[in-house]
């Protein structure tokens, strides 16, 4: 089995490799192919992964190779195994050729482009954030053309592959890729599953099927029922039924319980109690927009500027460390005297995770929230369910109705009030036949309005990205719920066009 990772020089790629190499779900991956347009970043991450692989082998943590590519059936493995073959390339078509699964995690323009996304908005008194607000629209505008090129390359070189999209903004990028790949592209995000895990810990019930051996089972042997609905980075956990009882109202009434839920601390215990639901953490930017802007502008740097420097320093030091380590080994046959690329990566990773969404909190991030899992676990479980046919439940970004059923009655959609092509974030069952979204309760008018307004704006940006229409882009920026101004929309468009060569070229072609 071949797994291709697009954006293979990305900082979080070693997390994916570790999950695959340890065979956490019992799935055997024979080859991991890394693709990136930046050969130097690719070389640094390759050095990190090679060090990680050596460590995994030395500690006996490499997943065994049982028959059929699965573990021994009881959560263990059939003895020590071999690391997946690692290949690296800067050629997209070479990378995807013959792939069974493709992870797409690209950042068009790098962290430096993110700083422009943030500053153009902040200079106009608007929220400057990676995926929320005008910054997210600018990110989508320059990313969608690249995502469509990727989708076409996969359709040509690996027509049977499943594409798992990590690329932000995940919802609208996945929606664009579905125009080429249909239901074989799925978006994932770790924030909804992190919320569900936190609630599950409090209830002492595993709400994520297949995790830690309980299979999401309640006392009566039935899977606990979770109702989560929304768009990517705009969703709500609305009920958690265990043994026939919705346990969410009890949690919302308990201040001590809410203190253990990061999302409730960020957004406000009184608010989540009044709203009757636990929100995705990114609702902070919609519900506390002014406070978010004030905190971001009061900081010495934006999040993008912090990451651009931090990662720039890491990649530069990583290249030097790889050279120093190699020289030391050649001279003394030892592991060298200095920090290895793997050590540097781990130090940088912890700092990055600990400072995530720092503008939204008055305290340091709690260790249990930092260590709450990540998208690599969701992706590997998704791969395993499709490859083995062993069912899993997980929250994913999927179409409102199947790609081949766009003309079906609206009543057959997950959310009938929204367009058929809309990508929603909902609980799904995944098995050997694909991804099957589960029904949700009717969406309340207020939540539906927020979802409709955001996706309307994003759909205009998608139109602009696909056609080069400046008018569509202007309307998209102007009608975003955190902008709501034709004048500001025009200034945003002009600012991003001046700051991003990709956007300027897009409109020049259009």
CSV table of N, CA and C in Angstrom, one decimal, residues 336-485:
chain,number,residue,atom,x,y,z
A,336,UNK,N,26.8,11.7,17.4
A,336,UNK,CA,27.2,13.1,17.3
A,336,UNK,C,27.0,13.8,18.6
A,337,UNK,N,27.5,15.0,18.6
A,337,UNK,CA,27.5,15.8,19.8
A,337,UNK,C,26.4,16.8,20.0
A,338,UNK,N,25.7,17.0,18.9
A,338,UNK,CA,24.7,18.1,18.9
A,338,UNK,C,23.3,17.6,18.8
A,339,UNK,N,22.4,18.6,18.9
A,339,UNK,CA,21.0,18.3,18.8
A,339,UNK,C,20.7,17.7,17.4
A,340,UNK,N,20.0,16.6,17.3
A,340,UNK,CA,19.7,16.1,16.0
A,340,UNK,C,18.5,16.8,15.4
A,341,UNK,N,18.2,16.6,14.1
A,341,UNK,CA,17.0,17.2,13.5
A,341,UNK,C,15.8,16.8,14.2
A,342,UNK,N,15.7,15.5,14.7
A,342,UNK,CA,14.6,15.0,15.4
A,342,UNK,C,14.4,15.8,16.7
A,343,UNK,N,15.5,16.0,17.5
A,343,UNK,CA,15.4,16.7,18.7
A,343,UNK,C,14.9,18.1,18.5
A,344,UNK,N,15.4,18.8,17.5
A,344,UNK,CA,15.0,20.2,17.2
A,344,UNK,C,13.6,20.2,16.8
A,345,UNK,N,13.1,19.2,16.1
A,345,UNK,CA,11.7,19.2,15.7
A,345,UNK,C,10.8,19.0,16.9
A,346,UNK,N,11.2,18.1,17.8
A,346,UNK,CA,10.3,17.9,18.9
A,346,UNK,C,10.2,19.2,19.8
A,347,UNK,N,11.3,19.8,20.0
A,347,UNK,CA,11.3,21.0,20.8
A,347,UNK,C,10.4,22.1,20.2
A,348,UNK,N,10.5,22.2,18.9
A,348,UNK,CA,9.7,23.2,18.2
A,348,UNK,C,8.3,22.8,18.2
A,349,UNK,N,8.0,21.6,18.0
A,349,UNK,CA,6.6,21.1,18.0
A,349,UNK,C,5.9,21.4,19.3
A,350,UNK,N,6.5,21.1,20.4
A,350,UNK,CA,5.9,21.4,21.7
A,350,UNK,C,5.6,22.9,21.9
A,351,UNK,N,6.5,23.7,21.5
A,351,UNK,CA,6.3,25.2,21.6
A,351,UNK,C,5.1,25.6,20.7
A,352,UNK,N,5.1,25.0,19.5
A,352,UNK,CA,4.0,25.4,18.6
A,352,UNK,C,2.6,24.9,19.1
A,353,UNK,N,2.5,23.7,19.6
A,353,UNK,CA,1.2,23.2,20.1
A,353,UNK,C,0.8,24.0,21.4
A,354,UNK,N,1.8,24.3,22.2
A,354,UNK,CA,1.4,24.9,23.5
A,354,UNK,C,0.9,26.4,23.3
A,355,UNK,N,1.3,27.0,22.2
A,355,UNK,CA,0.9,28.4,21.9
A,355,UNK,C,-0.2,28.5,20.9
A,356,UNK,N,-0.8,27.4,20.6
A,356,UNK,CA,-1.9,27.3,19.6
A,356,UNK,C,-3.1,28.2,20.1
A,357,UNK,N,-3.6,29.1,19.3
A,357,UNK,CA,-4.8,30.0,19.6
A,357,UNK,C,-4.5,30.7,20.9
A,358,UNK,N,-3.2,31.2,21.1
A,358,UNK,CA,-2.9,31.8,22.4
A,358,UNK,C,-3.7,33.1,22.7
A,359,UNK,N,-4.1,33.8,21.6
A,359,UNK,CA,-4.9,35.0,21.8
A,359,UNK,C,-6.3,34.7,22.4
A,360,UNK,N,-6.7,33.5,22.5
A,360,UNK,CA,-8.0,33.2,23.0
A,360,UNK,C,-8.1,32.8,24.4
A,361,UNK,N,-6.9,32.7,25.1
A,361,UNK,CA,-6.9,32.3,26.5
A,361,UNK,C,-6.0,33.1,27.4
A,362,UNK,N,-6.3,33.1,28.7
A,362,UNK,CA,-5.6,33.9,29.7
A,362,UNK,C,-4.6,33.1,30.5
A,363,UNK,N,-4.5,31.8,30.1
A,363,UNK,CA,-3.7,30.9,30.8
A,363,UNK,C,-2.9,30.1,29.8
A,364,UNK,N,-1.8,29.4,30.3
A,364,UNK,CA,-1.1,28.5,29.4
A,364,UNK,C,-2.0,27.3,29.1
A,365,UNK,N,-1.8,26.8,27.9
A,365,UNK,CA,-2.6,25.6,27.5
A,365,UNK,C,-2.3,24.4,28.3
A,366,UNK,N,-3.3,23.7,28.8
A,366,UNK,CA,-3.2,22.6,29.6
A,366,UNK,C,-2.5,21.4,28.9
A,367,UNK,N,-1.7,20.6,29.6
A,367,UNK,CA,-1.0,19.6,28.9
A,367,UNK,C,-1.9,18.5,28.3
A,368,UNK,N,-3.0,18.2,29.0
A,368,UNK,CA,-4.0,17.2,28.4
A,368,UNK,C,-4.6,17.7,27.1
A,369,UNK,N,-4.7,19.0,27.0
A,369,UNK,CA,-5.3,19.6,25.7
A,369,UNK,C,-4.2,19.6,24.6
A,370,UNK,N,-3.0,19.9,25.0
A,370,UNK,CA,-1.9,19.8,24.0
A,370,UNK,C,-1.7,18.4,23.5
A,371,UNK,N,-1.9,17.4,24.4
A,371,UNK,CA,-1.6,16.0,24.0
A,371,UNK,C,-2.9,15.3,23.6
A,372,UNK,N,-3.9,16.1,23.2
A,372,UNK,CA,-5.2,15.5,22.9
A,372,UNK,C,-5.4,14.7,21.6
A,373,UNK,N,-4.3,14.5,20.9
A,373,UNK,CA,-4.4,13.8,19.6
A,373,UNK,C,-4.3,14.7,18.5
A,374,UNK,N,-4.4,14.2,17.3
A,374,UNK,CA,-4.2,15.1,16.1
A,374,UNK,C,-4.8,14.5,14.9
A,375,UNK,N,-4.7,15.3,13.8
A,375,UNK,CA,-5.4,14.8,12.6
A,375,UNK,C,-4.8,13.6,12.0
A,376,UNK,N,-3.5,13.3,12.4
A,376,UNK,CA,-2.8,12.1,11.8
A,376,UNK,C,-3.6,10.8,12.3
A,377,UNK,N,-4.1,10.9,13.6
A,377,UNK,CA,-4.8,9.7,14.1
A,377,UNK,C,-6.1,9.5,13.4
A,378,UNK,N,-6.8,10.6,13.1
A,378,UNK,CA,-8.1,10.6,12.4
A,378,UNK,C,-7.9,10.0,11.0
A,379,UNK,N,-6.8,10.5,10.4
A,379,UNK,CA,-6.5,10.1,9.0
A,379,UNK,C,-6.2,8.6,8.9
A,380,UNK,N,-5.4,8.1,9.9
A,380,UNK,CA,-5.0,6.7,9.8
A,380,UNK,C,-6.2,5.8,10.1
A,381,UNK,N,-7.1,6.2,11.0
A,381,UNK,CA,-8.3,5.4,11.3
A,381,UNK,C,-9.2,5.4,10.0
A,382,UNK,N,-9.2,6.5,9.3
A,382,UNK,CA,-10.0,6.6,8.1
A,382,UNK,C,-9.4,5.7,7.0
A,383,UNK,N,-8.1,5.7,6.9
A,383,UNK,CA,-7.5,4.8,5.9
A,383,UNK,C,-7.7,3.3,6.3
A,384,UNK,N,-7.6,3.0,7.5
A,384,UNK,CA,-7.7,1.6,8.0
A,384,UNK,C,-9.1,1.1,7.7
A,385,UNK,N,-10.1,1.9,8.0
A,385,UNK,CA,-11.5,1.5,7.8
A,385,UNK,C,-11.8,1.2,6.3
A,386,UNK,N,-11.3,2.1,5.5
A,386,UNK,CA,-11.5,1.9,4.0
A,386,UNK,C,-10.8,0.7,3.5
A,387,UNK,N,-9.5,0.5,4.0
A,387,UNK,CA,-8.7,-0.5,3.5
A,387,UNK,C,-9.1,-1.9,4.0
A,388,UNK,N,-9.5,-2.0,5.2
A,388,UNK,CA,-9.8,-3.3,5.8
A,388,UNK,C,-11.3,-3.6,5.9
A,389,UNK,N,-12.2,-2.6,5.7
A,389,UNK,CA,-13.6,-2.8,5.9
A,389,UNK,C,-14.1,-2.8,7.3
A,390,UNK,N,-13.2,-2.6,8.3
A,390,UNK,CA,-13.5,-2.5,9.7
A,390,UNK,C,-14.1,-1.2,10.0
A,391,UNK,N,-15.4,-1.1,10.3
A,391,UNK,CA,-16.1,0.2,10.5
A,391,UNK,C,-15.5,1.0,11.6
A,392,UNK,N,-15.6,2.3,11.3
A,392,UNK,CA,-15.1,3.4,12.3
A,392,UNK,C,-16.1,4.5,12.2
A,393,UNK,N,-16.3,5.2,13.3
A,393,UNK,CA,-17.1,6.4,13.4
A,393,UNK,C,-16.1,7.6,13.6
A,394,UNK,N,-16.3,8.6,12.8
A,394,UNK,CA,-15.4,9.8,13.0
A,394,UNK,C,-16.1,11.0,12.3
A,395,UNK,N,-15.7,12.2,12.8
A,395,UNK,CA,-16.3,13.4,12.3
A,395,UNK,C,-15.4,13.9,11.1
A,396,UNK,N,-16.1,14.0,9.9
A,396,UNK,CA,-15.4,14.3,8.7
A,396,UNK,C,-16.1,15.4,7.9
A,397,UNK,N,-15.4,16.0,6.9
A,397,UNK,CA,-15.9,17.0,6.0
A,397,UNK,C,-16.3,16.3,4.7
A,398,UNK,N,-17.7,16.2,4.5
A,398,UNK,CA,-18.2,15.4,3.4
A,398,UNK,C,-19.3,16.3,2.7
A,399,UNK,N,-19.7,15.8,1.5
A,399,UNK,CA,-20.8,16.5,0.8
A,399,UNK,C,-22.1,16.3,1.5
A,400,UNK,N,-23.0,17.4,1.3
A,400,UNK,CA,-24.3,17.3,1.9
A,400,UNK,C,-25.2,16.2,1.3
A,401,UNK,N,-24.8,15.7,0.1
A,401,UNK,CA,-25.3,14.5,-0.4
A,401,UNK,C,-24.3,13.9,-1.4
A,402,UNK,N,-24.4,12.6,-1.7
A,402,UNK,CA,-23.4,12.0,-2.5
A,402,UNK,C,-23.2,12.7,-3.9
A,403,UNK,N,-21.9,12.6,-4.4
A,403,UNK,CA,-21.6,13.4,-5.6
A,403,UNK,C,-22.5,13.0,-6.8
A,404,UNK,N,-23.0,11.8,-6.8
A,404,UNK,CA,-23.8,11.3,-7.9
A,404,UNK,C,-25.3,11.5,-7.7
A,405,UNK,N,-25.6,12.2,-6.6
A,405,UNK,CA,-27.0,12.4,-6.3
A,405,UNK,C,-27.4,13.9,-6.1
A,406,UNK,N,-26.7,14.7,-6.8
A,406,UNK,CA,-26.9,16.2,-6.6
A,406,UNK,C,-28.4,16.6,-7.0
A,407,UNK,N,-29.0,15.8,-7.8
A,407,UNK,CA,-30.4,16.2,-8.2
A,407,UNK,C,-31.5,15.5,-7.4
A,408,UNK,N,-31.1,14.8,-6.4
A,408,UNK,CA,-32.1,14.2,-5.5
A,408,UNK,C,-32.8,15.2,-4.7
A,409,UNK,N,-34.0,14.9,-4.2
A,409,UNK,CA,-34.8,15.8,-3.4
A,409,UNK,C,-34.0,16.4,-2.2
A,410,UNK,N,-34.3,17.6,-1.9
A,410,UNK,CA,-33.6,18.3,-0.8
A,410,UNK,C,-33.7,17.5,0.5
A,411,UNK,N,-34.8,16.9,0.7
A,411,UNK,CA,-35.1,16.1,1.9
A,411,UNK,C,-34.1,15.0,2.2
A,412,UNK,N,-33.4,14.6,1.1
A,412,UNK,CA,-32.4,13.5,1.3
A,412,UNK,C,-31.0,14.0,1.6
A,413,UNK,N,-30.9,15.3,1.7
A,413,UNK,CA,-29.6,15.9,2.1
A,413,UNK,C,-29.4,15.8,3.6
A,414,UNK,N,-28.2,15.9,4.1
A,414,UNK,CA,-27.9,15.9,5.5
A,414,UNK,C,-28.6,17.1,6.2
A,415,UNK,N,-28.4,18.3,5.6
A,415,UNK,CA,-29.1,19.5,6.0
A,415,UNK,C,-29.9,20.0,4.8
A,416,UNK,N,-31.2,19.7,4.7
A,416,UNK,CA,-32.0,20.0,3.6
A,416,UNK,C,-31.9,21.5,3.1
A,417,UNK,N,-31.7,22.4,4.1
A,417,UNK,CA,-31.8,23.8,3.8
A,417,UNK,C,-30.6,24.3,3.0
A,418,UNK,N,-29.5,23.6,3.0
A,418,UNK,CA,-28.3,24.0,2.4
A,418,UNK,C,-28.1,23.3,1.0
A,419,UNK,N,-27.3,24.0,0.1
A,419,UNK,CA,-27.1,23.4,-1.3
A,419,UNK,C,-26.5,22.0,-1.2
A,420,UNK,N,-26.8,21.2,-2.2
A,420,UNK,CA,-26.4,19.8,-2.3
A,420,UNK,C,-24.9,19.7,-2.2
A,421,UNK,N,-24.1,20.7,-2.9
A,421,UNK,CA,-22.7,20.5,-3.0
A,421,UNK,C,-22.0,21.0,-1.7
A,422,UNK,N,-22.7,21.6,-0.8
A,422,UNK,CA,-22.0,22.1,0.4
A,422,UNK,C,-21.3,21.0,1.2
A,423,UNK,N,-20.1,21.3,1.6
A,423,UNK,CA,-19.3,20.3,2.4
A,423,UNK,C,-19.6,20.6,3.9
A,424,UNK,N,-20.1,19.6,4.6
A,424,UNK,CA,-20.5,19.8,6.0
A,424,UNK,C,-19.5,19.0,6.9
A,425,UNK,N,-19.5,19.3,8.1
A,425,UNK,CA,-18.7,18.5,9.1
A,425,UNK,C,-19.6,17.8,10.0
A,426,UNK,N,-19.7,16.5,9.9
A,426,UNK,CA,-20.7,15.7,10.6
A,426,UNK,C,-20.0,14.3,11.0
A,427,UNK,N,-20.7,13.6,11.9
A,427,UNK,CA,-20.3,12.3,12.2
A,427,UNK,C,-20.6,11.3,11.1
A,428,UNK,N,-19.7,10.4,10.8
A,428,UNK,CA,-19.8,9.5,9.6
A,428,UNK,C,-19.4,8.1,10.1
A,429,UNK,N,-19.9,7.1,9.4
A,429,UNK,CA,-19.4,5.7,9.5
A,429,UNK,C,-18.5,5.5,8.3
A,430,UNK,N,-17.3,5.0,8.5
A,430,UNK,CA,-16.4,4.7,7.4
A,430,UNK,C,-16.2,3.2,7.4
A,431,UNK,N,-16.3,2.6,6.2
A,431,UNK,CA,-16.0,1.1,6.0
A,431,UNK,C,-15.4,0.9,4.6
A,432,UNK,N,-15.4,-0.4,4.2
A,432,UNK,CA,-14.8,-0.7,3.0
A,432,UNK,C,-15.5,-0.2,1.8
A,433,UNK,N,-16.8,0.2,1.9
A,433,UNK,CA,-17.6,0.8,0.9
A,433,UNK,C,-17.5,2.3,0.8
A,434,UNK,N,-16.8,2.9,1.7
A,434,UNK,CA,-16.6,4.4,1.7
A,434,UNK,C,-17.0,5.1,2.9
A,435,UNK,N,-17.4,6.3,2.8
A,435,UNK,CA,-17.8,7.2,3.9
A,435,UNK,C,-19.3,7.4,3.8
A,436,UNK,N,-19.9,7.2,5.0
A,436,UNK,CA,-21.4,7.3,5.1
A,436,UNK,C,-21.8,8.2,6.2
A,437,UNK,N,-22.2,9.5,5.8
A,437,UNK,CA,-22.6,10.4,6.8
A,437,UNK,C,-23.9,10.0,7.6
A,438,UNK,N,-23.9,10.2,8.9
A,438,UNK,CA,-25.0,9.8,9.7
A,438,UNK,C,-26.0,11.0,9.7
A,439,UNK,N,-27.3,10.8,9.9
A,439,UNK,CA,-28.3,11.8,10.0
A,439,UNK,C,-28.0,12.7,11.2
A,440,UNK,N,-28.4,14.0,11.1
A,440,UNK,CA,-28.4,14.9,12.2
A,440,UNK,C,-29.7,15.4,12.5
A,441,UNK,N,-29.9,15.9,13.7
A,441,UNK,CA,-31.2,16.6,14.0
A,441,UNK,C,-31.3,17.9,13.2
A,442,UNK,N,-32.6,18.4,13.0
A,442,UNK,CA,-32.7,19.6,12.3
A,442,UNK,C,-31.8,20.7,12.9
A,443,UNK,N,-31.2,21.5,12.0
A,443,UNK,CA,-30.3,22.6,12.5
A,443,UNK,C,-31.1,23.8,12.9
A,444,UNK,N,-30.8,24.3,14.1
A,444,UNK,CA,-31.5,25.5,14.5
A,444,UNK,C,-31.3,26.7,13.6
A,445,UNK,N,-32.2,27.6,13.6
A,445,UNK,CA,-32.2,28.7,12.6
A,445,UNK,C,-30.9,29.6,12.8
A,446,UNK,N,-30.5,29.9,14.1
A,446,UNK,CA,-29.3,30.7,14.3
A,446,UNK,C,-28.1,30.0,13.7
A,447,UNK,N,-27.9,28.8,14.0
A,447,UNK,CA,-26.7,28.0,13.5
A,447,UNK,C,-26.8,27.9,12.0
A,448,UNK,N,-28.0,27.6,11.5
A,448,UNK,CA,-28.2,27.5,10.0
A,448,UNK,C,-27.8,28.8,9.4
A,449,UNK,N,-28.2,29.9,9.9
A,449,UNK,CA,-27.9,31.2,9.4
A,449,UNK,C,-26.4,31.5,9.3
A,450,UNK,N,-25.7,31.1,10.4
A,450,UNK,CA,-24.3,31.3,10.4
A,450,UNK,C,-23.6,30.5,9.3
A,451,UNK,N,-24.0,29.2,9.2
A,451,UNK,CA,-23.5,28.3,8.2
A,451,UNK,C,-23.7,28.8,6.8
A,452,UNK,N,-25.0,29.2,6.6
A,452,UNK,CA,-25.3,29.7,5.2
A,452,UNK,C,-24.5,30.9,4.8
A,453,UNK,N,-24.4,31.9,5.7
A,453,UNK,CA,-23.7,33.1,5.4
A,453,UNK,C,-22.3,32.9,5.1
A,454,UNK,N,-21.6,32.0,5.9
A,454,UNK,CA,-20.2,31.7,5.7
A,454,UNK,C,-20.0,31.0,4.4
A,455,UNK,N,-20.8,29.9,4.1
A,455,UNK,CA,-20.6,29.2,2.9
A,455,UNK,C,-20.9,30.0,1.7
A,456,UNK,N,-21.9,30.9,1.7
A,456,UNK,CA,-22.2,31.7,0.6
A,456,UNK,C,-21.0,32.6,0.2
A,457,UNK,N,-20.3,33.2,1.2
A,457,UNK,CA,-19.1,33.9,1.0
A,457,UNK,C,-18.0,33.1,0.4
A,458,UNK,N,-17.8,31.9,1.0
A,458,UNK,CA,-16.7,31.0,0.5
A,458,UNK,C,-17.0,30.5,-0.9
A,459,UNK,N,-18.3,30.3,-1.2
A,459,UNK,CA,-18.6,29.8,-2.5
A,459,UNK,C,-18.3,30.9,-3.6
A,460,UNK,N,-18.5,32.1,-3.2
A,460,UNK,CA,-18.1,33.2,-4.2
A,460,UNK,C,-16.6,33.2,-4.4
A,461,UNK,N,-15.8,33.0,-3.3
A,461,UNK,CA,-14.4,32.9,-3.4
A,461,UNK,C,-13.9,31.7,-4.2
A,462,UNK,N,-14.6,30.6,-4.1
A,462,UNK,CA,-14.3,29.4,-4.9
A,462,UNK,C,-14.6,29.7,-6.4
A,463,UNK,N,-15.7,30.5,-6.7
A,463,UNK,CA,-16.0,30.9,-8.0
A,463,UNK,C,-14.9,31.7,-8.6
A,464,UNK,N,-14.4,32.7,-7.8
A,464,UNK,CA,-13.3,33.6,-8.2
A,464,UNK,C,-12.1,32.8,-8.5
A,465,UNK,N,-11.8,31.8,-7.6
A,465,UNK,CA,-10.6,31.0,-7.8
A,465,UNK,C,-10.6,30.2,-9.1
A,466,UNK,N,-11.8,29.8,-9.4
A,466,UNK,CA,-12.0,28.9,-10.6
A,466,UNK,C,-12.1,29.6,-11.9
A,467,UNK,N,-12.6,30.9,-11.8
A,467,UNK,CA,-12.9,31.6,-13.0
A,467,UNK,C,-12.0,32.9,-13.2
A,468,UNK,N,-11.3,33.3,-12.1
A,468,UNK,CA,-10.6,34.6,-12.2
A,468,UNK,C,-11.4,35.8,-12.1
A,469,UNK,N,-12.6,35.7,-11.6
A,469,UNK,CA,-13.6,36.8,-11.5
A,469,UNK,C,-13.3,37.7,-10.3
A,470,UNK,N,-12.9,39.0,-10.5
A,470,UNK,CA,-12.6,39.9,-9.4
A,470,UNK,C,-13.9,40.3,-8.8
A,471,UNK,N,-15.0,40.4,-9.5
A,471,UNK,CA,-16.3,40.7,-8.9
A,471,UNK,C,-16.7,39.6,-7.9
A,472,UNK,N,-16.6,38.4,-8.3
A,472,UNK,CA,-16.9,37.3,-7.4
A,472,UNK,C,-16.1,37.4,-6.1
A,473,UNK,N,-14.8,37.6,-6.3
A,473,UNK,CA,-13.9,37.8,-5.1
A,473,UNK,C,-14.3,38.9,-4.2
A,474,UNK,N,-14.6,40.1,-4.8
A,474,UNK,CA,-15.1,41.2,-4.1
A,474,UNK,C,-16.3,40.9,-3.3
A,475,UNK,N,-17.3,40.3,-3.9
A,475,UNK,CA,-18.5,39.9,-3.2
A,475,UNK,C,-18.2,38.9,-2.1
A,476,UNK,N,-17.3,38.0,-2.3
A,476,UNK,CA,-17.0,37.0,-1.3
A,476,UNK,C,-16.4,37.7,-0.1
A,477,UNK,N,-15.4,38.6,-0.3
A,477,UNK,CA,-14.9,39.3,0.9
A,477,UNK,C,-15.9,40.2,1.5
A,478,UNK,N,-16.7,40.9,0.7
A,478,UNK,CA,-17.6,41.9,1.3
A,478,UNK,C,-18.7,41.3,2.1
A,479,UNK,N,-19.2,40.1,1.7
A,479,UNK,CA,-20.3,39.5,2.4
A,479,UNK,C,-19.9,38.5,3.5
A,480,UNK,N,-18.6,38.3,3.8
A,480,UNK,CA,-18.3,37.4,4.9
A,480,UNK,C,-18.9,38.0,6.2
A,481,UNK,N,-19.4,37.1,7.1
A,481,UNK,CA,-20.0,37.6,8.3
A,481,UNK,C,-19.2,38.5,9.1
A,482,UNK,N,-17.8,38.4,9.1
A,482,UNK,CA,-16.9,39.2,9.9
A,482,UNK,C,-16.5,40.5,9.1
A,483,UNK,N,-17.0,40.7,7.9
A,483,UNK,CA,-16.7,41.9,7.1
A,483,UNK,C,-18.0,42.7,6.9
A,484,UNK,N,-18.9,42.2,6.1
A,484,UNK,CA,-20.2,42.8,5.9
A,484,UNK,C,-20.1,44.3,5.4
A,485,UNK,N,-19.3,44.5,4.4
A,485,UNK,CA,-19.1,45.9,3.9
A,485,UNK,C,-18.5,45.8,2.5
